[in-house]
Amino acid sequence: MVGPGLATAGAALQLAVGQLPWMRTGEATRNSYELFRSAQRLGLDELTPFRVVWHLLPVATLVFGLGLASKQRRLAGLVVIA
């Protein structure tokens, strides 16, 4: 019973950390998603796979949470592994 609770807390923490301001440039405060967009605008295309995965993490967290809530632990485990 401790495992699903820890996994849920970790998923919620990931969502919160992604939304926090990571960097301040001038008057703009940027979170992690905006930093990846800035790297894309600078032409750092080798970061594209990481950017795609980072933007899909909230969706994966939602699927994970729904899997746990509906007692589909196998689905939740597959999402964590992926």
Short mmCIF file of N, CA and C in Angstrom, two decimals:
data_model
loop_
_atom_site.label_atom_id
_atom_site.label_comp_id
_atom_site.label_asym_id
_atom_site.label_seq_id
_atom_site.Cartn_x
_atom_site.Cartn_y
_atom_site.Cartn_z
N MET A 1 0.81 -1.21 0.00
CA MET A 1 0.00 0.00 0.00
C MET A 1 0.85 1.27 0.00
N VAL A 2 2.09 1.18 0.44
CA VAL A 2 2.95 2.35 0.49
C VAL A 2 3.39 2.75 -0.92
N GLY A 3 3.62 1.77 -1.79
CA GLY A 3 4.10 2.03 -3.15
C GLY A 3 3.21 2.96 -3.96
N PRO A 4 1.89 2.68 -4.06
CA PRO A 4 1.02 3.58 -4.82
C PRO A 4 0.97 4.99 -4.25
N GLY A 5 1.02 5.09 -2.92
CA GLY A 5 1.01 6.42 -2.30
C GLY A 5 2.26 7.22 -2.64
N LEU A 6 3.42 6.55 -2.57
CA LEU A 6 4.67 7.22 -2.93
C LEU A 6 4.70 7.59 -4.41
N ALA A 7 4.20 6.70 -5.26
CA ALA A 7 4.18 6.98 -6.69
C ALA A 7 3.26 8.16 -6.99
N THR A 8 2.12 8.22 -6.33
CA THR A 8 1.20 9.34 -6.53
C THR A 8 1.82 10.65 -6.05
N ALA A 9 2.49 10.61 -4.91
CA ALA A 9 3.15 11.82 -4.41
C ALA A 9 4.24 12.27 -5.36
N GLY A 10 5.01 11.33 -5.90
CA GLY A 10 6.05 11.68 -6.86
C GLY A 10 5.49 12.29 -8.14
N ALA A 11 4.38 11.74 -8.63
CA ALA A 11 3.76 12.28 -9.83
C ALA A 11 3.24 13.69 -9.60
N ALA A 12 2.62 13.92 -8.45
CA ALA A 12 2.11 15.25 -8.13
C ALA A 12 3.27 16.24 -7.98
N LEU A 13 4.36 15.79 -7.39
CA LEU A 13 5.53 16.65 -7.23
C LEU A 13 6.11 17.03 -8.59
N GLN A 14 6.14 16.08 -9.52
CA GLN A 14 6.66 16.37 -10.86
C GLN A 14 5.82 17.44 -11.54
N LEU A 15 4.50 17.34 -11.42
CA LEU A 15 3.63 18.35 -12.03
C LEU A 15 3.86 19.72 -11.41
N ALA A 16 4.01 19.76 -10.10
CA ALA A 16 4.22 21.05 -9.43
C ALA A 16 5.56 21.67 -9.81
N VAL A 17 6.61 20.87 -9.85
CA VAL A 17 7.94 21.38 -10.18
C VAL A 17 8.01 21.89 -11.61
N GLY A 18 7.29 21.26 -12.52
CA GLY A 18 7.29 21.71 -13.90
C GLY A 18 6.65 23.08 -14.08
N GLN A 19 5.75 23.44 -13.19
CA GLN A 19 5.06 24.73 -13.30
C GLN A 19 5.76 25.86 -12.55
N LEU A 20 6.68 25.52 -11.65
CA LEU A 20 7.38 26.56 -10.89
C LEU A 20 8.31 27.37 -11.79
N PRO A 21 8.54 28.62 -11.44
CA PRO A 21 9.51 29.40 -12.21
C PRO A 21 10.92 28.86 -12.02
N TRP A 22 11.59 28.58 -13.10
CA TRP A 22 12.94 28.01 -13.05
C TRP A 22 14.00 29.07 -13.27
N MET A 23 13.64 30.13 -14.02
CA MET A 23 14.64 31.11 -14.40
C MET A 23 13.96 32.45 -14.61
N ARG A 24 14.66 33.50 -14.32
CA ARG A 24 14.12 34.84 -14.54
C ARG A 24 15.06 35.57 -15.48
N THR A 25 14.50 36.07 -16.58
CA THR A 25 15.28 36.86 -17.53
C THR A 25 14.57 38.19 -17.71
N GLY A 26 15.18 39.23 -17.22
CA GLY A 26 14.54 40.54 -17.30
C GLY A 26 13.26 40.55 -16.49
N GLU A 27 12.16 40.86 -17.13
CA GLU A 27 10.86 40.89 -16.47
C GLU A 27 10.13 39.56 -16.57
N ALA A 28 10.62 38.65 -17.40
CA ALA A 28 9.93 37.38 -17.64
C ALA A 28 10.43 36.30 -16.69
N THR A 29 9.49 35.56 -16.12
CA THR A 29 9.82 34.38 -15.32
C THR A 29 9.47 33.17 -16.16
N ARG A 30 10.41 32.27 -16.32
CA ARG A 30 10.21 31.13 -17.21
C ARG A 30 10.15 29.82 -16.42
N ASN A 31 9.18 28.97 -16.80
CA ASN A 31 9.12 27.65 -16.20
C ASN A 31 9.82 26.66 -17.12
N SER A 32 9.79 25.39 -16.78
CA SER A 32 10.55 24.39 -17.53
C SER A 32 10.06 24.26 -18.98
N TYR A 33 8.77 24.41 -19.20
CA TYR A 33 8.23 24.27 -20.56
C TYR A 33 8.72 25.42 -21.45
N GLU A 34 8.77 26.62 -20.90
CA GLU A 34 9.25 27.76 -21.67
C GLU A 34 10.75 27.66 -21.95
N LEU A 35 11.50 27.05 -21.05
CA LEU A 35 12.93 26.86 -21.31
C LEU A 35 13.16 25.94 -22.50
N PHE A 36 12.36 24.87 -22.60
CA PHE A 36 12.48 23.98 -23.75
C PHE A 36 12.08 24.71 -25.04
N ARG A 37 11.05 25.57 -24.97
CA ARG A 37 10.66 26.33 -26.15
C ARG A 37 11.77 27.30 -26.57
N SER A 38 12.44 27.89 -25.59
CA SER A 38 13.55 28.79 -25.91
C SER A 38 14.68 28.04 -26.60
N ALA A 39 14.98 26.84 -26.13
CA ALA A 39 16.02 26.03 -26.77
C ALA A 39 15.63 25.69 -28.19
N GLN A 40 14.36 25.43 -28.42
CA GLN A 40 13.89 25.14 -29.78
C GLN A 40 14.06 26.36 -30.68
N ARG A 41 13.72 27.54 -30.15
CA ARG A 41 13.87 28.77 -30.94
C ARG A 41 15.33 29.07 -31.26
N LEU A 42 16.24 28.63 -30.41
CA LEU A 42 17.66 28.84 -30.65
C LEU A 42 18.25 27.83 -31.62
N GLY A 43 17.43 26.87 -32.04
CA GLY A 43 17.89 25.90 -33.03
C GLY A 43 18.56 24.68 -32.44
N LEU A 44 18.33 24.42 -31.17
CA LEU A 44 18.92 23.24 -30.53
C LEU A 44 18.00 22.04 -30.77
N ASP A 45 17.99 21.57 -32.01
CA ASP A 45 17.05 20.52 -32.39
C ASP A 45 17.38 19.17 -31.78
N GLU A 46 18.60 18.98 -31.28
CA GLU A 46 18.93 17.70 -30.65
C GLU A 46 18.18 17.51 -29.34
N LEU A 47 17.57 18.58 -28.80
CA LEU A 47 16.78 18.47 -27.58
C LEU A 47 15.32 18.13 -27.85
N THR A 48 14.93 18.00 -29.10
CA THR A 48 13.53 17.76 -29.44
C THR A 48 12.95 16.52 -28.78
N PRO A 49 13.63 15.37 -28.77
CA PRO A 49 13.03 14.21 -28.09
C PRO A 49 12.77 14.45 -26.60
N PHE A 50 13.68 15.15 -25.94
CA PHE A 50 13.49 15.44 -24.53
C PHE A 50 12.32 16.41 -24.34
N ARG A 51 12.20 17.37 -25.24
CA ARG A 51 11.10 18.34 -25.15
C ARG A 51 9.76 17.65 -25.31
N VAL A 52 9.66 16.73 -26.26
CA VAL A 52 8.40 16.01 -26.49
C VAL A 52 8.04 15.19 -25.25
N VAL A 53 9.00 14.48 -24.70
CA VAL A 53 8.74 13.67 -23.50
C VAL A 53 8.34 14.56 -22.34
N TRP A 54 9.02 15.68 -22.16
CA TRP A 54 8.71 16.58 -21.04
C TRP A 54 7.29 17.14 -21.17
N HIS A 55 6.86 17.46 -22.40
CA HIS A 55 5.52 17.99 -22.59
C HIS A 55 4.45 16.91 -22.42
N LEU A 56 4.81 15.64 -22.58
CA LEU A 56 3.84 14.55 -22.39
C LEU A 56 3.76 14.07 -20.95
N LEU A 57 4.65 14.52 -20.08
CA LEU A 57 4.62 14.08 -18.69
C LEU A 57 3.31 14.39 -17.97
N PRO A 58 2.69 15.57 -18.14
CA PRO A 58 1.40 15.78 -17.48
C PRO A 58 0.33 14.79 -17.95
N VAL A 59 0.34 14.44 -19.22
CA VAL A 59 -0.63 13.47 -19.73
C VAL A 59 -0.35 12.10 -19.11
N ALA A 60 0.91 11.71 -19.04
CA ALA A 60 1.27 10.43 -18.44
C ALA A 60 0.88 10.41 -16.96
N THR A 61 1.06 11.53 -16.27
CA THR A 61 0.69 11.61 -14.87
C THR A 61 -0.81 11.46 -14.69
N LEU A 62 -1.58 12.06 -15.58
CA LEU A 62 -3.04 11.92 -15.53
C LEU A 62 -3.46 10.47 -15.76
N VAL A 63 -2.88 9.82 -16.76
CA VAL A 63 -3.20 8.41 -17.02
C VAL A 63 -2.79 7.55 -15.84
N PHE A 64 -1.64 7.83 -15.24
CA PHE A 64 -1.19 7.10 -14.07
C PHE A 64 -2.19 7.25 -12.92
N GLY A 65 -2.59 8.48 -12.65
CA GLY A 65 -3.55 8.73 -11.57
C GLY A 65 -4.89 8.08 -11.81
N LEU A 66 -5.37 8.15 -13.04
CA LEU A 66 -6.64 7.49 -13.37
C LEU A 66 -6.52 5.98 -13.24
N GLY A 67 -5.38 5.43 -13.62
CA GLY A 67 -5.16 4.00 -13.48
C GLY A 67 -5.19 3.56 -12.03
N LEU A 68 -4.56 4.35 -11.16
CA LEU A 68 -4.60 4.01 -9.74
C LEU A 68 -6.00 4.18 -9.16
N ALA A 69 -6.68 5.25 -9.56
CA ALA A 69 -8.02 5.51 -9.02
C ALA A 69 -9.01 4.43 -9.44
N SER A 70 -8.84 3.89 -10.64
CA SER A 70 -9.78 2.87 -11.13
C SER A 70 -9.27 1.46 -10.84
N LYS A 71 -8.26 1.35 -9.96
CA LYS A 71 -7.70 0.06 -9.55
C LYS A 71 -7.08 -0.73 -10.71
N GLN A 72 -6.60 -0.02 -11.71
CA GLN A 72 -5.90 -0.63 -12.85
C GLN A 72 -4.40 -0.46 -12.61
N ARG A 73 -3.86 -1.19 -11.66
CA ARG A 73 -2.47 -1.03 -11.28
C ARG A 73 -1.51 -1.43 -12.38
N ARG A 74 -1.91 -2.37 -13.21
CA ARG A 74 -1.03 -2.77 -14.32
C ARG A 74 -0.86 -1.61 -15.30
N LEU A 75 -1.96 -0.92 -15.62
CA LEU A 75 -1.88 0.25 -16.51
C LEU A 75 -1.00 1.33 -15.89
N ALA A 76 -1.21 1.60 -14.60
CA ALA A 76 -0.41 2.61 -13.92
C ALA A 76 1.07 2.23 -13.93
N GLY A 77 1.36 0.96 -13.72
CA GLY A 77 2.75 0.51 -13.75
C GLY A 77 3.38 0.64 -15.13
N LEU A 78 2.60 0.34 -16.17
CA LEU A 78 3.12 0.48 -17.53
C LEU A 78 3.43 1.93 -17.87
N VAL A 79 2.59 2.84 -17.39
CA VAL A 79 2.83 4.26 -17.65
C VAL A 79 4.12 4.70 -16.96
N VAL A 80 4.34 4.24 -15.73
CA VAL A 80 5.55 4.61 -15.00
C VAL A 80 6.78 4.04 -15.71
N ILE A 81 6.69 2.80 -16.18
CA ILE A 81 7.83 2.18 -16.86
C ILE A 81 8.13 2.91 -18.18
N ALA A 82 7.08 3.29 -18.90
CA ALA A 82 7.28 3.96 -20.18
C ALA A 82 7.85 5.34 -19.96
#
